Coordinates of C-alpha atoms in Angstrom, one line a residue:
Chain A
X19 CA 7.6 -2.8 7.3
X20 CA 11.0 -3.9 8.8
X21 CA 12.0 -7.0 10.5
X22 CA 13.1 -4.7 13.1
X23 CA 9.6 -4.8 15.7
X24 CA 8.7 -8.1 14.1
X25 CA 12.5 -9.5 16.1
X26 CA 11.5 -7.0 18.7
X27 CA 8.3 -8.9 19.1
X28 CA 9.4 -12.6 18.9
X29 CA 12.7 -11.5 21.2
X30 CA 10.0 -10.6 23.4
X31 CA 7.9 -13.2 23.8
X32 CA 10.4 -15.3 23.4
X33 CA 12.0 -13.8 27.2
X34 CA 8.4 -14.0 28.1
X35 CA 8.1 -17.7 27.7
X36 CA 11.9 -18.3 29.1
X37 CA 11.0 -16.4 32.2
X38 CA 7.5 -17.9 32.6
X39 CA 9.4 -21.8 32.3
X40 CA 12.6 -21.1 34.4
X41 CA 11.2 -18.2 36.9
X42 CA 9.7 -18.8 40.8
X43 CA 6.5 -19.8 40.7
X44 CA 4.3 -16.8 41.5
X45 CA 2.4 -18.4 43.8
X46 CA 0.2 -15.5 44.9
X47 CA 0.9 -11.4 44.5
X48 CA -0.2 -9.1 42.1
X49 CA -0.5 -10.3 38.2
X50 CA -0.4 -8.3 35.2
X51 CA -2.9 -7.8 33.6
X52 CA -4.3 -10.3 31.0
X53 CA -2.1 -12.4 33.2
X54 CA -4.6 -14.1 35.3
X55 CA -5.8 -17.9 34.5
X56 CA -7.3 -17.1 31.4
X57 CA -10.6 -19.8 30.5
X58 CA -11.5 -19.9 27.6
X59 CA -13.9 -17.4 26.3
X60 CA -12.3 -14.8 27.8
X61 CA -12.0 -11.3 26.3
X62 CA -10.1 -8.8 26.5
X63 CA -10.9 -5.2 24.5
X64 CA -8.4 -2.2 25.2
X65 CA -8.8 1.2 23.7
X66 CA -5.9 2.8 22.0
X67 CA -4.7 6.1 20.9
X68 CA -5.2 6.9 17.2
X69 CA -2.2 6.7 15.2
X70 CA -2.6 9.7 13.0
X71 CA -4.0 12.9 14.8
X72 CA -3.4 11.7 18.3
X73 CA -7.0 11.8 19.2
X74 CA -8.3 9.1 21.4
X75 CA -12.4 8.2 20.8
X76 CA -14.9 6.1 23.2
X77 CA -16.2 2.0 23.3
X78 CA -18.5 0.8 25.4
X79 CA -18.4 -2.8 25.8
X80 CA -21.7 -4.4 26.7
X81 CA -23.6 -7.8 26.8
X82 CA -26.8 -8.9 28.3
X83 CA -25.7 -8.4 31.9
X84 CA -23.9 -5.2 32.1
X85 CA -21.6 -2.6 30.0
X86 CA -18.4 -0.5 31.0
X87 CA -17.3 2.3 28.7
X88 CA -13.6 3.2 27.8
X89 CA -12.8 6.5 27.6
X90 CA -9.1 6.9 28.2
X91 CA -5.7 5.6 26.0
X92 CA -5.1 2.2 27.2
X93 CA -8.3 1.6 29.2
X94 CA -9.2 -1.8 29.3
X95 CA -11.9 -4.3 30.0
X96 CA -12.0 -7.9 30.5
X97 CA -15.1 -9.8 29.8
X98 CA -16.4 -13.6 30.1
X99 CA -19.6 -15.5 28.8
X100 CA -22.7 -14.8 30.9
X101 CA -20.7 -11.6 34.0
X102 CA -20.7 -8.5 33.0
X103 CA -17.7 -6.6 31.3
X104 CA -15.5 -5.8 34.3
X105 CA -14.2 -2.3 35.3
X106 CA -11.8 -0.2 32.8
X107 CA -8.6 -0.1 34.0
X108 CA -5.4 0.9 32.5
X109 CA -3.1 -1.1 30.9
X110 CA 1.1 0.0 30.2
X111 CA 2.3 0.8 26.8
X112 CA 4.2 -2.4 27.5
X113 CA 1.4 -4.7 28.3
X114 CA -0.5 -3.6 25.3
X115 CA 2.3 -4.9 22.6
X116 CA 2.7 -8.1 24.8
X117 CA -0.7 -9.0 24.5
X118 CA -2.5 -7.0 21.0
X119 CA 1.4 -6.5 19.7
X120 CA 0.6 -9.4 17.0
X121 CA -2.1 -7.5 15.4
X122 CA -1.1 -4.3 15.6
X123 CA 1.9 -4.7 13.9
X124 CA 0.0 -5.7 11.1
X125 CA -2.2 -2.7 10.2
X126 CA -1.9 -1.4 7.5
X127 CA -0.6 2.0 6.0
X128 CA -2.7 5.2 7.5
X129 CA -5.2 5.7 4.4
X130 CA -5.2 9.3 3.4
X131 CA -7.7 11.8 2.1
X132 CA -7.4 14.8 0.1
X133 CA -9.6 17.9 -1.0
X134 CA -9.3 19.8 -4.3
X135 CA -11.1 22.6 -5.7
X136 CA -11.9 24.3 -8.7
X137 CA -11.9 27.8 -9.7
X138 CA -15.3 28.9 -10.3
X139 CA -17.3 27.7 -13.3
X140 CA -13.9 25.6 -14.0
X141 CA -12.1 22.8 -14.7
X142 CA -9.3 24.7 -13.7
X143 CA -8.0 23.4 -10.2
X144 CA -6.8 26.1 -8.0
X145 CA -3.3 26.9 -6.9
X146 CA -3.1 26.1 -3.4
X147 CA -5.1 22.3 -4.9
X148 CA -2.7 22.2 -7.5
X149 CA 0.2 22.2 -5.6
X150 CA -1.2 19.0 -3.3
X151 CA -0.5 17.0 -6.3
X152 CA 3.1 15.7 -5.7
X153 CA 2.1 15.1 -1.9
X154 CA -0.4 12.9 -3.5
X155 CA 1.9 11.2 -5.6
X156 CA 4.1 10.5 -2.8
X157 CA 1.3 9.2 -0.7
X158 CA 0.8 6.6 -3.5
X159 CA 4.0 5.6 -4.1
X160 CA 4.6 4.9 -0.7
X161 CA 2.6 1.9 -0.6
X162 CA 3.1 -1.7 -2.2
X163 CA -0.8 -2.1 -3.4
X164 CA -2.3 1.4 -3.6
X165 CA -6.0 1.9 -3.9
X166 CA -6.6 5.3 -5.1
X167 CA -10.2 6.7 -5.4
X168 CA -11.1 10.0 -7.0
X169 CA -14.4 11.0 -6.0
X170 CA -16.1 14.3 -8.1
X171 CA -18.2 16.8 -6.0
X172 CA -21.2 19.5 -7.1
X173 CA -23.2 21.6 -5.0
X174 CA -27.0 22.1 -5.4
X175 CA -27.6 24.2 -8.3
X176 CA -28.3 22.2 -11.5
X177 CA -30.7 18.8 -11.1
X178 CA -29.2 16.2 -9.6
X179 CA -28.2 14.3 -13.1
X180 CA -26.5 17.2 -14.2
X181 CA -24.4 17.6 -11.5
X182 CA -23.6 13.9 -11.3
X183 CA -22.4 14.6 -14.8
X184 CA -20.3 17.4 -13.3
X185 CA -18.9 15.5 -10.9
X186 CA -18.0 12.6 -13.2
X187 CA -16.4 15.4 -15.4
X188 CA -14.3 17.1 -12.5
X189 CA -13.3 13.5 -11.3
X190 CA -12.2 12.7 -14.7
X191 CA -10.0 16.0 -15.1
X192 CA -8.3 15.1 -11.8
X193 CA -7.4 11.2 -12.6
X194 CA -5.9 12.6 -16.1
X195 CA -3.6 14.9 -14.4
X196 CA -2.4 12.0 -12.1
X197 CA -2.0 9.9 -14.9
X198 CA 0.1 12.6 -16.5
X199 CA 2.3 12.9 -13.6
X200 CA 3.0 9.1 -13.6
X201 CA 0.3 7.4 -11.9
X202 CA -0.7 3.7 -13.3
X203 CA -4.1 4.4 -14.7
X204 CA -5.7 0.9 -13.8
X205 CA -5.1 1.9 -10.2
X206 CA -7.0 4.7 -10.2
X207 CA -11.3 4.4 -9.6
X208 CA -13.2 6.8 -10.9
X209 CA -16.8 8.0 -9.8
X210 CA -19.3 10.9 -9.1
X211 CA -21.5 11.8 -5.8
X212 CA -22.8 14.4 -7.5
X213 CA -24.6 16.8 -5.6
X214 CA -25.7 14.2 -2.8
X215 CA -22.5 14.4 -0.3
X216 CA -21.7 18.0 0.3
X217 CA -19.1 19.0 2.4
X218 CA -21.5 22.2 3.6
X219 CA -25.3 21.4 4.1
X220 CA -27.4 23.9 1.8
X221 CA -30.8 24.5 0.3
X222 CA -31.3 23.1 -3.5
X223 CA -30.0 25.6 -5.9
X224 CA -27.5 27.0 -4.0
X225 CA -24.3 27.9 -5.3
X226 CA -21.2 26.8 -2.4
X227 CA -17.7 26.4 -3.6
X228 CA -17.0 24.2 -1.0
X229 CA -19.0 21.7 -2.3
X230 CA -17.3 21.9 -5.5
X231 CA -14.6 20.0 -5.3
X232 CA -12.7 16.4 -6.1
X233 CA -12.1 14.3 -3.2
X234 CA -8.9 11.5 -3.7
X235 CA -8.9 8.5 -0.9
X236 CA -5.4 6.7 -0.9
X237 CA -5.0 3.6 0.8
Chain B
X23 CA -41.4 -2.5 12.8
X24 CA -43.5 -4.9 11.0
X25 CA -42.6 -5.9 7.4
X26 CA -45.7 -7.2 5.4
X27 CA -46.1 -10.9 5.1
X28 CA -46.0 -10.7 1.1
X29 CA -42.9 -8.8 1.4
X30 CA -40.8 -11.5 3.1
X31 CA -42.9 -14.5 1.1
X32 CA -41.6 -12.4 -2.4
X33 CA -37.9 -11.9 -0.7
X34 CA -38.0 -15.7 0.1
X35 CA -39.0 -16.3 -3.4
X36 CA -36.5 -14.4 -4.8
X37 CA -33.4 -15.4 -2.8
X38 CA -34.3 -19.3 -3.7
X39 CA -34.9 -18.5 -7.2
X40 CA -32.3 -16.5 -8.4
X41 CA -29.2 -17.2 -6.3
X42 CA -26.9 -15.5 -8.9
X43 CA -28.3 -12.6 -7.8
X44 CA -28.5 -13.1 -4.1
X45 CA -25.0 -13.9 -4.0
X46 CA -23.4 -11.3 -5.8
X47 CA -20.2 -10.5 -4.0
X48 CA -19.5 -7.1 -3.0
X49 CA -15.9 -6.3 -2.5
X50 CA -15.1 -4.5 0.6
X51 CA -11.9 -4.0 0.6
X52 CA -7.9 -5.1 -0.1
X53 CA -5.2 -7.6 2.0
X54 CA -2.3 -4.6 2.8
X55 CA -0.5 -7.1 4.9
X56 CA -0.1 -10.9 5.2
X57 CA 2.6 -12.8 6.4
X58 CA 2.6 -16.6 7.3
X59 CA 0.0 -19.0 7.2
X60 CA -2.9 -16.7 6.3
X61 CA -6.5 -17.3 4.9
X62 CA -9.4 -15.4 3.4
X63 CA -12.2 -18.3 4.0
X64 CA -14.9 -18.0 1.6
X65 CA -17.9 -20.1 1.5
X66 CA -16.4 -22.2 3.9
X67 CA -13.4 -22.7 1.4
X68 CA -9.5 -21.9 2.2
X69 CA -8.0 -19.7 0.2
X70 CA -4.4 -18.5 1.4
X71 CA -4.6 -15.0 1.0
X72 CA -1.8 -12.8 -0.5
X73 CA -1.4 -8.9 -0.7
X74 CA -3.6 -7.4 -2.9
X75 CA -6.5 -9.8 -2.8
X76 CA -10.2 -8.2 -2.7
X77 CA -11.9 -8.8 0.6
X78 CA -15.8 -9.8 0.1
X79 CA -18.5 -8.7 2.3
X80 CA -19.4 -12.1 3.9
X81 CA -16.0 -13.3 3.9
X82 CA -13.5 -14.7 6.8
X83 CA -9.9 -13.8 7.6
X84 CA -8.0 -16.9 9.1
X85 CA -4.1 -17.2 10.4
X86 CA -2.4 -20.0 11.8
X87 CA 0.5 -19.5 14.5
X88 CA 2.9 -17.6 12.3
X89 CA 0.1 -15.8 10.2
X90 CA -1.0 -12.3 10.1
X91 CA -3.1 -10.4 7.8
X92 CA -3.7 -6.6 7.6
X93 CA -7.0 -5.2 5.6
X94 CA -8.0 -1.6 4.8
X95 CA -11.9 -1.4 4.0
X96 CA -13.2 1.2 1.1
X97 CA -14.4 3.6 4.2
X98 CA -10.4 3.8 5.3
X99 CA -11.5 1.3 7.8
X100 CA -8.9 -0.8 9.3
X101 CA -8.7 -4.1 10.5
X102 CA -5.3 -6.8 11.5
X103 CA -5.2 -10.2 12.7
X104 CA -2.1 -11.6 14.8
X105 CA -1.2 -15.0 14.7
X106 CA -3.9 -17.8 15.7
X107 CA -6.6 -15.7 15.0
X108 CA -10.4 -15.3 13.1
X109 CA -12.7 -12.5 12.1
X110 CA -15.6 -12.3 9.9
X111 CA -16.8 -9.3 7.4
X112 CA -20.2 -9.8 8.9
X113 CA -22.0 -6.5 7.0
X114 CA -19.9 -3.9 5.3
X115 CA -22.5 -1.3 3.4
X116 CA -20.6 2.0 2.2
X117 CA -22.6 4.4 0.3
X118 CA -22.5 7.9 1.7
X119 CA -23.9 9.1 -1.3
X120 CA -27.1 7.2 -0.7
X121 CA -26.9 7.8 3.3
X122 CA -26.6 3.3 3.6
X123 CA -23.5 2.7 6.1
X124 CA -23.2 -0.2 8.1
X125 CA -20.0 -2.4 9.5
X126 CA -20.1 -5.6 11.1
X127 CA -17.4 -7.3 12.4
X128 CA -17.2 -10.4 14.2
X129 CA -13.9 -11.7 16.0
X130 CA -14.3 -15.4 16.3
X131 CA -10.5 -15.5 18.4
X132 CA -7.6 -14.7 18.9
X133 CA -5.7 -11.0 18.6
X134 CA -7.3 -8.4 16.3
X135 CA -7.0 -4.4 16.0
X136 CA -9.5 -2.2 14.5
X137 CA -9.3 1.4 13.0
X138 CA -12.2 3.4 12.6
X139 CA -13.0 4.7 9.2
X140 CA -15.2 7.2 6.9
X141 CA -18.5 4.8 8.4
X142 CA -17.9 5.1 12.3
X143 CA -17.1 9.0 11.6
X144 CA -20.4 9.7 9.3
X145 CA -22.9 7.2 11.4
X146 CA -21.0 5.7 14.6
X147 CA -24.3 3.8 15.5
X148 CA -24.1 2.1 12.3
X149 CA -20.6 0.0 13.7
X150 CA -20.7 -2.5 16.1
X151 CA -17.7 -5.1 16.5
X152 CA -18.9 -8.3 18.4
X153 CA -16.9 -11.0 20.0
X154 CA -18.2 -13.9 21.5
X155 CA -19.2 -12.3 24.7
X156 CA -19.7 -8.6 24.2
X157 CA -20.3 -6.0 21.8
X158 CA -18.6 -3.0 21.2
X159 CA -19.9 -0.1 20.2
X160 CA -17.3 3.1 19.0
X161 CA -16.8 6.5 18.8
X162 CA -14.1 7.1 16.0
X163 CA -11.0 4.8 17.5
X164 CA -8.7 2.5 17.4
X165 CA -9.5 -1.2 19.3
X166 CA -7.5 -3.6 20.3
X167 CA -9.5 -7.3 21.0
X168 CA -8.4 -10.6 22.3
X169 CA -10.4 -13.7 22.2
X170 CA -9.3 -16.9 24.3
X171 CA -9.3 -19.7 21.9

């Protein structure tokens, strides 16, 4: 993180406060929102945009007397003690880092997730997951305190001890090829789902290599 | 629902008598981010929290009015505190394996933003953020909150 939106930030509240002491008094007109004579209590809960993906999901906001869904980037709600949330409405890009801007500029890194597989009755990875390697590298160099989970797969054939086994054994093969490649073992957690969180839904005893597969969590 | 009488007596029982047990902490996560005058209360203790500290299920996240703090969960959930602000790790439960998920987040005031994770994808009913007032229910996304001291 640079000191670049963090200045931004206190630059802009700091205007904010100027023009609040020195303006006209508003003494009636339209206010922004989150504006208003805020008691307190009050809430305020905005939906955003996801950062990676684009995608934008749904809130509802509720309490004993009444609930108001968000649906759309930037839709807002305010809510106080004992009313019920009030209607969505939009709020600017601008509004939102004037009043969340403190907390989101202190989210953390986008975890990331990665998939690799192994050629059949293997511990061989295949090309196209061999080549993710050095992407994973990067994504763990990138941050100051990685946490980097490597999570071994099965599907259904074999008893479910086996396969945890198997998945223990995969994960295993994976962490000692990051290691090799320059990653600080004591980062690294190792551990087996076995057969009991495929990626494809089958019947026991049924061979899917989908399901065989490593999964790696960076954050 | 009704649990058995002799099922909450033997639960009673055996939270009084074997509090090593009952308060085993279970780490839900790491500090990414924090800046300023920045807490992790725990127990109702202070403990000024620094990047790369383990976040407890149970605990608190505190700043004062040049703190922030930003934590990423074990689901890839994310959570960030501006400055004057408190949340609390009410329930985090994260085992896919075993179908348990559950996240519980409480923000006590101030400004906080919220990411959704692995949980709110696999089970969204089994996230709910409350403040104060309300509670939110998501559908993998990102939330902004602020809470009037």
């Amino acid at each position: 993180m640079t000191d670049g939106p963090r200045i931004a930030i206190l630059l802009a509240t700091l205007v904010a406060m100027l023009a609040a002491a020195c303006g006209p008094r508003r003494i009636a007109g339209p206010s922004r929102p989150g504006d208003g004579p805020s008691r307190p209590g009050d809430e305020m809960i905005v939906l955003l945009r996801d950062s990676e993906g684009g995608t934008i999901g749904r809130a509802r906001v509720s309490n004993p007397s009444g609930s108001t869904d968000l649906a759309a980037a930037r839709d807002a709600t305010q809510v106080a003690e004992n009313e019920p949330p009030g209607p969505a409405n939009t709020l600017s890009e601008a509004d939102v880092q004037r009043i969340f801007g403190g907390a989101l500029s202190a989210l953390p890194p986008v975890p990331r997730r990665f998939t690799l597989n192994f050629r059949f009755e293997s511990n061989e990875l295949t090309d196209e997951s061999r080549a993710l390697l050095p992407v994973i590298l990067n994504a763990v160099k990138e941050r100051s305190v990685p946490d980097v989970v490597v999570i071994g797969h099965t599907d259904t054939t074999g008893t479910p001890e086996a396969n945890f086994a198997l998945g223990l054994k995969r994960a295993m093969t994976v962490r000692n090829l990051l290691v090799e490649a320059g990653l600080d073992a004591s980062a690294i957690e190792v551990t087996s789902h076995g057969e009991r969180d495929p990626r494809i839904y089958t019947a026991d005893g049924t061979p899917e290599p989908r399901n065989r597969r490593v999964e790696i969590a960076v954050r | 629902m009704t649990i058995p009488r002799w099922v909450i007596v033997l639960t009673l029982v055996l939270a009084s008598t074997t509090p090593a047990l009952s308060q085993e902490p279970v780490a839900a996560g790491r500090i990414k981010v924090a800046s300023g005058s920045a807490f992790i209360v725990r127990e109702s203790k202070m403990i000024p929290a620094q990047v790369g500290h383990v976040v407890f299920v149970a605990d608190g996240l505190r700043t004062g009015a040049d703190g922030r703090i930003g934590v990423t969960l074990k689901d890839d959930t994310r959570v960030s505190l501006g400055p004057g602000s408190e949340v609390r790790l009410d329930r985090f439960v994260y085992a896919p394996q075993d179908g348990r998920l559950g996240l519980v987040l409480k923000i006590v005031r101030g400004v906080a933003a919220y990411v959704s994770g692995q949980i709110a994808k696999l089970s969204p009913d089994a996230v709910r953020l409350e403040t104060p007032a309300a509670i939110v229910g998501v559908r993998g996304t990102s939330l902004a909150i602020r809470v009037e001291p």
